[in-house]
Coordinates of C-alpha atoms in Angstrom, one line a residue:
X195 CA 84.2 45.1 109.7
X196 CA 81.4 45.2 106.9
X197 CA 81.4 47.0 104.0
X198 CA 78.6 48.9 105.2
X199 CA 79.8 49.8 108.2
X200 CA 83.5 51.5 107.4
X201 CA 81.2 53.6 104.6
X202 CA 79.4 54.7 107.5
X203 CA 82.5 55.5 109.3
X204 CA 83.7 56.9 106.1
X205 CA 80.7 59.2 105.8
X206 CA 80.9 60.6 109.5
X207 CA 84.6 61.5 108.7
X208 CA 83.3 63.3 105.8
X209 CA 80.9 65.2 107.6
X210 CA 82.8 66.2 110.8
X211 CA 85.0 67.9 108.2
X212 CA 83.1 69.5 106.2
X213 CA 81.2 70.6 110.0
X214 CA 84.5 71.7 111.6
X215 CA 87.1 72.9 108.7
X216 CA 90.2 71.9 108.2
X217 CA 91.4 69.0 110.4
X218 CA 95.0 68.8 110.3
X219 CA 97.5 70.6 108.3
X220 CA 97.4 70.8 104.7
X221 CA 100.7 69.6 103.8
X222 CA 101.5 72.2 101.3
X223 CA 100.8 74.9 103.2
X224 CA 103.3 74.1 106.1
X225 CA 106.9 75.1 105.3
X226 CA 105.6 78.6 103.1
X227 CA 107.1 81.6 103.0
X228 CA 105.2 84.8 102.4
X229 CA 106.6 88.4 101.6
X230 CA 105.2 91.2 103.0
X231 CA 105.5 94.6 101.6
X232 CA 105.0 97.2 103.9
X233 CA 101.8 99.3 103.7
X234 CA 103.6 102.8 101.9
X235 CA 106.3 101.1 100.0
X236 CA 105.0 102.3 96.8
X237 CA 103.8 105.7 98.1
X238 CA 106.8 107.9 97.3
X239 CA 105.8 109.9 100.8
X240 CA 108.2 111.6 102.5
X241 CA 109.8 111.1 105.8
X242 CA 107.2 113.2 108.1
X243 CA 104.5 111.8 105.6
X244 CA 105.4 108.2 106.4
X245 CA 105.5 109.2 110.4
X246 CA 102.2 110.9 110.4
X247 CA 100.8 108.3 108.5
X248 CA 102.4 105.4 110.6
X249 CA 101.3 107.1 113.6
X250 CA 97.9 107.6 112.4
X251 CA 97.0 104.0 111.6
X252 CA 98.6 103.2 114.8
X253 CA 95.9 105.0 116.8
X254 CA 93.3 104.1 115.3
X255 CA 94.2 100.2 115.6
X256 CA 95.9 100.9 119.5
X257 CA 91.9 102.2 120.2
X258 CA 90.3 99.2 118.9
X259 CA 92.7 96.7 120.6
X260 CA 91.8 98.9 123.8
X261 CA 88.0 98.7 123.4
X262 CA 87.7 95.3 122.9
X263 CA 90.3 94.3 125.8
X264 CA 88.1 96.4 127.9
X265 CA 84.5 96.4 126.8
X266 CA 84.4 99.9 125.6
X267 CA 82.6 100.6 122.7
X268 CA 84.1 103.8 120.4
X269 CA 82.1 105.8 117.8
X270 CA 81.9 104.3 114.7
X271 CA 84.4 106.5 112.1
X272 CA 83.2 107.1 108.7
X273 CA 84.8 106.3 105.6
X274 CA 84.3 109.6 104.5
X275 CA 85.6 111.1 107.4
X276 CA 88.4 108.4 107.2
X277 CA 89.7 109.2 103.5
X278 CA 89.5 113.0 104.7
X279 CA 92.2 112.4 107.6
X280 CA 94.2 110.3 105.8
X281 CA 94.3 112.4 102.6
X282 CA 95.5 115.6 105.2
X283 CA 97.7 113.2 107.2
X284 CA 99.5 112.0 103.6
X285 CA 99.7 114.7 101.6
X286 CA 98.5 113.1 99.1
X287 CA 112.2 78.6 95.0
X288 CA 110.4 79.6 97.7
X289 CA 106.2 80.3 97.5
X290 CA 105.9 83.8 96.9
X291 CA 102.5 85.8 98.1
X292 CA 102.5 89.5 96.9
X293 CA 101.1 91.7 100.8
X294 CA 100.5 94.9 100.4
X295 CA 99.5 97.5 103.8
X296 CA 96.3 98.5 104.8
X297 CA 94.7 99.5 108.1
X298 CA 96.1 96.6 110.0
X299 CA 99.2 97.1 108.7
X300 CA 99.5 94.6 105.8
X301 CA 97.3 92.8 103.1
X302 CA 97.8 89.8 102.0
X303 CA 97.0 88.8 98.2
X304 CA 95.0 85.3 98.0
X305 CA 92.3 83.8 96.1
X306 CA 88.8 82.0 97.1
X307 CA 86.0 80.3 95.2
X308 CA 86.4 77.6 92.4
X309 CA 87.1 78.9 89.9
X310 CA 89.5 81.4 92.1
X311 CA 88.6 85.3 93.1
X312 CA 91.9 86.8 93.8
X313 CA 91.6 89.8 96.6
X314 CA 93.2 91.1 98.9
X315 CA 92.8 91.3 102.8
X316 CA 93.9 92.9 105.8
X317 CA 96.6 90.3 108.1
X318 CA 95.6 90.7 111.2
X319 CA 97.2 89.1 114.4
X320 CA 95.0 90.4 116.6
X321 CA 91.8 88.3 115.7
X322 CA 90.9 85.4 114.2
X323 CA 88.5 85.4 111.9
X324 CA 89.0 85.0 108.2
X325 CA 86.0 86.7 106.2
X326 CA 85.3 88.3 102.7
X327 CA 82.5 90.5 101.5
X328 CA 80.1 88.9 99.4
X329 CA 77.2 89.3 97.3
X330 CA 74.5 90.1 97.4
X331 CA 75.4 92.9 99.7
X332 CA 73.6 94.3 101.9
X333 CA 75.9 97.1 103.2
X334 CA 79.4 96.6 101.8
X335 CA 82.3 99.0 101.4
X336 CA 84.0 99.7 98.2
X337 CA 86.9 97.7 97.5
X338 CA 89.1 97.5 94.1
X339 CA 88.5 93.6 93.3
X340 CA 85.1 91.9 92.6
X341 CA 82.8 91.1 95.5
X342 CA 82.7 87.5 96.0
X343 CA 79.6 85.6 94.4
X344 CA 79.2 82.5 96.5
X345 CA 76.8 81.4 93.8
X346 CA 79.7 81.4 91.1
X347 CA 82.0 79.2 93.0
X348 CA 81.6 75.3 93.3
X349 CA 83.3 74.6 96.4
X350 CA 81.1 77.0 98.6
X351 CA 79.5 75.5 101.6
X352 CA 77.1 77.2 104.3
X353 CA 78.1 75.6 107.8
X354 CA 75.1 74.8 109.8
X355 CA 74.3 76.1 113.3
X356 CA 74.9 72.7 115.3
X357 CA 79.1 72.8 113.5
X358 CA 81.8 73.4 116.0
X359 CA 83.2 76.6 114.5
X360 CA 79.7 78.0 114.7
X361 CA 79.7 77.8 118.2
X362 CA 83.5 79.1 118.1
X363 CA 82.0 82.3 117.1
X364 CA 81.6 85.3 119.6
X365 CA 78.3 85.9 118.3
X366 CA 76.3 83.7 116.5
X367 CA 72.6 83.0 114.8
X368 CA 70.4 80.3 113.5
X369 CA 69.3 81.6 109.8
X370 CA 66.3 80.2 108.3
X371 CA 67.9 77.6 106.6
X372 CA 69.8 76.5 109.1
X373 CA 72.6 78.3 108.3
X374 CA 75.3 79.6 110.7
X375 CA 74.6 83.1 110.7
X376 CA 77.4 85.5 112.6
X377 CA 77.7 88.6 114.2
X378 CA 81.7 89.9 114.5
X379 CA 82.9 93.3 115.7
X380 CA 86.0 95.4 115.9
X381 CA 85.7 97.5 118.9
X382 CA 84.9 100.5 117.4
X383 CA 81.5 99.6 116.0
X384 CA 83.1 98.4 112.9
X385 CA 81.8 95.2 112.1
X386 CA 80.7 92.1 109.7
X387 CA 77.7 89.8 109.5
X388 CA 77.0 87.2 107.2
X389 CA 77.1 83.5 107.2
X390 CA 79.9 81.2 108.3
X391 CA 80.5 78.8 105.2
X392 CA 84.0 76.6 103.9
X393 CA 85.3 77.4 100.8
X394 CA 88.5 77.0 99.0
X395 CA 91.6 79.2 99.4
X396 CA 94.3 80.1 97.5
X397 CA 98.0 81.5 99.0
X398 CA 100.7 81.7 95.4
X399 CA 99.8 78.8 93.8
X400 CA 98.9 76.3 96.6
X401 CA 95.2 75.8 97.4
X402 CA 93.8 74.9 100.6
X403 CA 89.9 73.4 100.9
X404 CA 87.5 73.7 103.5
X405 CA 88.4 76.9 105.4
X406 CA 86.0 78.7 107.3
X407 CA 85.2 81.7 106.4
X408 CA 82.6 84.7 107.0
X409 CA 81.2 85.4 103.9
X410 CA 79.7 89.2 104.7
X411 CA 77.0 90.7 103.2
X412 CA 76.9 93.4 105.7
X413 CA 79.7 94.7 106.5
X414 CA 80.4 98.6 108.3
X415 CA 82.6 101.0 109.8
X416 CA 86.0 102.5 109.5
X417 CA 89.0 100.6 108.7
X418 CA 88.3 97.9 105.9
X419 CA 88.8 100.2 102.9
X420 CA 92.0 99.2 101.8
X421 CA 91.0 95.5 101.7
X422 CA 88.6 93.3 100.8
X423 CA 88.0 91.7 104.4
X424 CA 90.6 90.1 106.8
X425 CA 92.8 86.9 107.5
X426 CA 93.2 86.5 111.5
X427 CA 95.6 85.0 112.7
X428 CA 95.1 85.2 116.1
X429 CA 95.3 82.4 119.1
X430 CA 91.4 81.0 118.6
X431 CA 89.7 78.3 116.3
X432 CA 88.8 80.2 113.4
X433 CA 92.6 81.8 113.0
X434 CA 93.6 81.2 109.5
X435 CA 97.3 79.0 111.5
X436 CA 94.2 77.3 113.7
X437 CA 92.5 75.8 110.5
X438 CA 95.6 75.2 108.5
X439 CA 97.1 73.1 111.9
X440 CA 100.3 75.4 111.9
X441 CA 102.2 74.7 115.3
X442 CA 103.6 78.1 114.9
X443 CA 104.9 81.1 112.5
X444 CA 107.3 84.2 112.6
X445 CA 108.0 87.1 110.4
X446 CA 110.9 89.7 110.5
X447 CA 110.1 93.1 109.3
X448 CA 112.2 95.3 107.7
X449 CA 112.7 99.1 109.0
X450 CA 110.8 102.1 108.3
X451 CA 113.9 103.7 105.8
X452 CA 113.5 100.8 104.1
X453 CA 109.5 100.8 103.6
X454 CA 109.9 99.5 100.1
X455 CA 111.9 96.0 101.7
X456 CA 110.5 92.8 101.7
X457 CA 109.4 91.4 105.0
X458 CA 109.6 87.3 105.3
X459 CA 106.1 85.6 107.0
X460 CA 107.0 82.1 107.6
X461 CA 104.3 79.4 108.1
X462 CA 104.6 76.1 110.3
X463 CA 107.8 74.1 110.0
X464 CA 109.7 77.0 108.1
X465 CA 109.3 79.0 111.3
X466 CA 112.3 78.9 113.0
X467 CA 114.9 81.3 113.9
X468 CA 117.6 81.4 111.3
X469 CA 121.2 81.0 113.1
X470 CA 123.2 81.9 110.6
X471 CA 120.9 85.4 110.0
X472 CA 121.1 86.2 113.5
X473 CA 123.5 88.3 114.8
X474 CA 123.1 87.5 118.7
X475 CA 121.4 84.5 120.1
X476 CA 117.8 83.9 120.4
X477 CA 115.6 84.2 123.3
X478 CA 112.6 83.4 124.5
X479 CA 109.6 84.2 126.8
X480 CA 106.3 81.9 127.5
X481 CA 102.9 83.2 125.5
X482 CA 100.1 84.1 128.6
X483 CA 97.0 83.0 127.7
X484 CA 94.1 85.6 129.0
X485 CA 90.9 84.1 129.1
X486 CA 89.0 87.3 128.8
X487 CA 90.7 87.6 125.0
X488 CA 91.9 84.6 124.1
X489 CA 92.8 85.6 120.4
X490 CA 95.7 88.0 121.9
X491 CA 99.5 86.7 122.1
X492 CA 100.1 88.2 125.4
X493 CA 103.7 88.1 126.7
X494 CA 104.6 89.2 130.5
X495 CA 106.8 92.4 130.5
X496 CA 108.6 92.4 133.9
X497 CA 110.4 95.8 133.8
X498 CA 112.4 98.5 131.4
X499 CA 115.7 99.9 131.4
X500 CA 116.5 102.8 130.0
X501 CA 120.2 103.9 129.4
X502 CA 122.2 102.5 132.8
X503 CA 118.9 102.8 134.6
X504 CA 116.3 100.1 135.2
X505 CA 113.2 102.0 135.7
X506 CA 111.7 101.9 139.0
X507 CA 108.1 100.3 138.7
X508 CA 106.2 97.4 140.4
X509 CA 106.2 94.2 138.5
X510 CA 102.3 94.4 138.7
X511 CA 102.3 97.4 136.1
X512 CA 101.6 95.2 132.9
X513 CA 100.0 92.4 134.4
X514 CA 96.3 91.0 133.6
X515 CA 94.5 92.1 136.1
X516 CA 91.4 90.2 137.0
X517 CA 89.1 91.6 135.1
X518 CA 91.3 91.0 132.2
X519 CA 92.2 94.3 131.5
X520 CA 95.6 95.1 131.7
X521 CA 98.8 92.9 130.1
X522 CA 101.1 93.4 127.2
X523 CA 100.4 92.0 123.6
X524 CA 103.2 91.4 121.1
X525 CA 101.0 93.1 117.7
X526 CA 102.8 93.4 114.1
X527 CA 99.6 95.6 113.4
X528 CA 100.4 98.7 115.6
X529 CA 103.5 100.7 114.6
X530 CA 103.7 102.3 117.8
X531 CA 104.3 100.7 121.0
X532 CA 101.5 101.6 123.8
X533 CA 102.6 101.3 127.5
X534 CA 100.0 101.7 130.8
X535 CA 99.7 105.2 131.8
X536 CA 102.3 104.3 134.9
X537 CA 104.7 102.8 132.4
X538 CA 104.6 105.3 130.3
X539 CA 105.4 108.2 132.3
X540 CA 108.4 106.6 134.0
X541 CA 109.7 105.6 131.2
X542 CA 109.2 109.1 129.5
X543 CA 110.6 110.8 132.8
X544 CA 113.7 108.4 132.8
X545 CA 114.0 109.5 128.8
X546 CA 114.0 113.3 129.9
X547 CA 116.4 112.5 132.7
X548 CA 119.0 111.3 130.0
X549 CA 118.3 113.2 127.3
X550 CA 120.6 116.7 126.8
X551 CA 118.2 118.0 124.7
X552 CA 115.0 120.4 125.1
X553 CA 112.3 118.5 124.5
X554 CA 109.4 119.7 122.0
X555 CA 105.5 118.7 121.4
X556 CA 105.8 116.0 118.8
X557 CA 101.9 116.4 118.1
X558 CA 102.6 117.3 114.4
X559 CA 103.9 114.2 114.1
X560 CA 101.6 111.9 116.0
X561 CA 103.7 111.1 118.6
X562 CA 103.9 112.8 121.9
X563 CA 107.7 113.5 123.7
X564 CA 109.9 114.5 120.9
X565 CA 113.5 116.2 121.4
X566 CA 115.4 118.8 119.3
X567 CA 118.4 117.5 117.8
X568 CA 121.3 119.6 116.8
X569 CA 122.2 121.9 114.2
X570 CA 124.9 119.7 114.0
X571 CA 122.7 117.1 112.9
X572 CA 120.9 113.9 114.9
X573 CA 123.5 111.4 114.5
X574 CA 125.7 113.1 117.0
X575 CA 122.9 112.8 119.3
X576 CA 123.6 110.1 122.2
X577 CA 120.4 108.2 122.8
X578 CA 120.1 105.9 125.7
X579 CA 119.7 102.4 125.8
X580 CA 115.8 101.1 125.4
X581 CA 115.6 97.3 127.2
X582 CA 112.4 95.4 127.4
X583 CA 112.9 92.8 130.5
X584 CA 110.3 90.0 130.0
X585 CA 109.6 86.7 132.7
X586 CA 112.3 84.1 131.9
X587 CA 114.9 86.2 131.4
X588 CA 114.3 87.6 127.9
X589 CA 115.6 90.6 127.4
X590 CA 114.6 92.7 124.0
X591 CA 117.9 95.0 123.4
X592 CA 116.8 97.6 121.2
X593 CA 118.7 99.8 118.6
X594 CA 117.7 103.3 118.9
X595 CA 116.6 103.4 115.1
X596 CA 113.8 101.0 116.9
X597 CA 112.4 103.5 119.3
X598 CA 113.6 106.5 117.8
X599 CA 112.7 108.3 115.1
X600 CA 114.0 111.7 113.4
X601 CA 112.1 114.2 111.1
X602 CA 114.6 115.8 109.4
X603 CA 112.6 118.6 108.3
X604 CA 111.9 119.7 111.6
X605 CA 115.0 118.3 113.5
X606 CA 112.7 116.5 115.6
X607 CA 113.4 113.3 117.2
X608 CA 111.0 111.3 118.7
X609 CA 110.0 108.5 120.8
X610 CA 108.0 105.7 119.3
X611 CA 106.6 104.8 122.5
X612 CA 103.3 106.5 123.9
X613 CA 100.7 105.9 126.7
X614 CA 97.3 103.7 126.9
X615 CA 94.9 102.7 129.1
X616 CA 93.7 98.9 130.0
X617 CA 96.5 97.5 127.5
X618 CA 100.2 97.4 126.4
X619 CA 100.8 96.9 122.6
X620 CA 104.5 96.2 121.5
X621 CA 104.4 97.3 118.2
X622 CA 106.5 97.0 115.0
X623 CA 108.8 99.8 115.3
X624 CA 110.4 98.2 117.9
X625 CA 110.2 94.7 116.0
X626 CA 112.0 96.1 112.7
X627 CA 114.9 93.9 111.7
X628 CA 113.8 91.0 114.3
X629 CA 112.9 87.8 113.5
X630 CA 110.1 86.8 115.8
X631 CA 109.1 83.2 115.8
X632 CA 105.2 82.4 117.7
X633 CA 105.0 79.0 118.9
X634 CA 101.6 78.1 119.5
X635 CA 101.8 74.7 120.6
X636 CA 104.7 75.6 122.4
X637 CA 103.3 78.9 124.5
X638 CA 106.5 80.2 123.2
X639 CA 107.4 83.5 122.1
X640 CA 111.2 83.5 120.4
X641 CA 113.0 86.9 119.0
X642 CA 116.2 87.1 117.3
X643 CA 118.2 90.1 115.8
X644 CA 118.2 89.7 112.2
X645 CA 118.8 92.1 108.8
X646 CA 115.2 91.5 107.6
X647 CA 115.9 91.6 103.9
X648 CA 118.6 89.2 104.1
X649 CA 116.7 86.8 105.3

């Protein structure tokens, strides 16, 4: 072959790069390990504080999820009116990457731009896209770090309309330079717009070039505040695991007593279950794939038990249904876990059934069947058994601490567990001190019991 000929070549591998992102994994990246630090660790809140607060953000997440799995469109929240709830609600050797909590649960410290911005942004499991706001803004929300100046940084690249990721988008636009211009929306009319570029990223001390990013200069709604965008890392394209190649990831999250715990995120090869941390074997379940939201890791929950008792409902309760609607999604996002309206109240009714105690409102909480423990005090309580049954035999064996929680104030003890319509969330109540393990390539979904700061 002629000289001029593999430049050629060479060139066209240049381009479809620089048109596409990230190729194949960047070798550094693979193997990390990321702490996460739950979102009130360093609020000093109290015990009802940290259940209002963690049923609060739970909502408000559990309706977005909802609304985009089934085409609704919810009013757009304020920030105003969104600082106002949660200031009544509150009452006031390894590579290392500090995450702190936001709306989505968790934010994740990282760095763009040469020379490197550090911010931080909302993880997020239930999307994909990666975005930052940027200047000059249109419409942008405060946030405590520096807007990003695409100007300033030397590794900042516009994609054009005709690049693959462009047309990965949901919504997408030809600007008048030819620039991918995108549309991307929450469910609740939150949303961001700007233009689809690559740009350099920075997780610890490893860098990672030519990620795809939304760099938005207008940028709305409730929800964002506590970050300065959002890393997806959901099942599509543009998912921050998509663009770095990662096969696969987990994370194990320490319990709500221990809010101030470190929670392991491990990326591509270092995601496996660790033997010698478990304390029972691992099992697994296949990842569903539903077209109508492809960015969703969907798992197919075949049935409950609760106590002795496998509670009586039709295996079709948490399926898709054809419209799309319907299913169960595995979300580290949502503290509370959501079950269909016919879940729901059979499980609720079997909880009554086996409960010896009266049960009580638990609307001051957030949370809606609650039960009032003892004088004696709730640890003499006997709490039945909680068993998610999933297809292939999987079977998630819950401690109560995982779908149970006490206010000792009140001597209220509650059920994490609460009703929806057109999805079912599993959310990270009942994943505290679990190592999960999602294998993309595999359509696998692995979970292990595991003492998450030991890990």
């Amino acid at each position: 072959m002629g000289s001029v000929a593999r430049l050629l070549l060479l060139l066209a591998a240049v381009a479809s790069c620089a048109a596409g992102g990230l190729a194949a994994t960047t070798p550094r990246l693979d193997g990390m390990r990321v702490r996460l630090t739950h979102v009130d660790a360093h609020g000093n809140y109290s015990r009802l504080q940290l259940l209002q607060r963690a049923a609060r953000r739970s909502h408000h997440r559990m309706s977005r999820l909802v609304a985009r799995a089934t085409g609704a469109v919810l009013p757009a929240a304020s920030s105003t009116s969104s600082s106002k709830a949660a200031a009544a609600s509150s009452g006031g050797g390894d590579l290392q990457v500090p995450v702190h909590a936001g709306n989505g649960e968790f934010l994740m410290d990282l760095a763009i731009g040469t020379p490197a911005l550090s911010y931080a942004a909302i993880v997020d499991t239930g999307s994909d896209l990666v975005w930052t706001q940027c200047k000059p803004c249109n419409e942008c929300f405060n946030q405590s770090t520096p807007v990003f100046d695409p100007s300033s940084s030397s590794t900042y690249a516009p994609l054009p309309c005709s690049s693959d990721l462009c047309a990965d988008l949901p919504t997408s636009s030809c600007t008048s330079k030819q620039q991918c211009g995108y549309t991307y929306t929450y469910g609740d009319a939150s949303s961001t717009q700007g233009v689809l570029a690559t740009e350099t990223f920075t997780l610890a001390k490893e860098k990672a070039p030519g990620v795809a990013f939304g760099c938005g200069d207008t940028n709305e709604g409730d929800g964002f505040a506590q970050g300065a965008g959002l890393v997806g890392l959901g099942r599509g394209p543009l998912s921050l695991v998509s663009q770095l190649g990662l096969d696969k990831f987990s994370y194990c999250l320490t319990s709500l007593d221990d809010a101030g715990g470190k929670s392991p995120l491990l990326l591509g090869s270092a995601a496996a279950i660790s033997e010698s941390a478990a304390t029972a074997p691992a099992q697994s379940t296949p990842l569903v794939k539903n077209p109508s939201q492809p960015s969703f890791y969907y798992v197919s929950l075949t049935g409950l038990t609760v106590g002795s008792t496998r509670v009586a409902l039709p295996r079709s309760a948490f399926a898709i249904q054809d419209d799309g609607t319907g299913g169960v999604i595995v979300d580290s996002g949502t503290s509370i876990t959501y079950l269909e309206v016919q879940g729901y109240r059979a499980l609720k009714k079997a909880f009554v059934a086996q409960m010896s105690l009266l049960a009580v409102d638990g609307s001051a909480i957030g949370l809606d069947l609650c039960f009032q423990a003892p004088a004696k005090g709730a640890d003499q309580v006997r709490v039945p058994k909680l068993v998610l049954h999933f297809d292939g035999g999987a079977d998630l064996d819950l401690p109560a601490e995982n779908y149970m929680v006490l206010d000792a104030g009140s001597g209220a003890l509650c059920l994490t567990v609460m009703a929806s319509r057109g999805l079912s969330i599993i959310g990270n109540f009942q994943q505290q001190n679990f190592q999960f393990v999602y294998d993309i390539a595999g359509d696998t979904l692995s979970f292990a019991p595991v003492q998450c700061d030991k890990l």
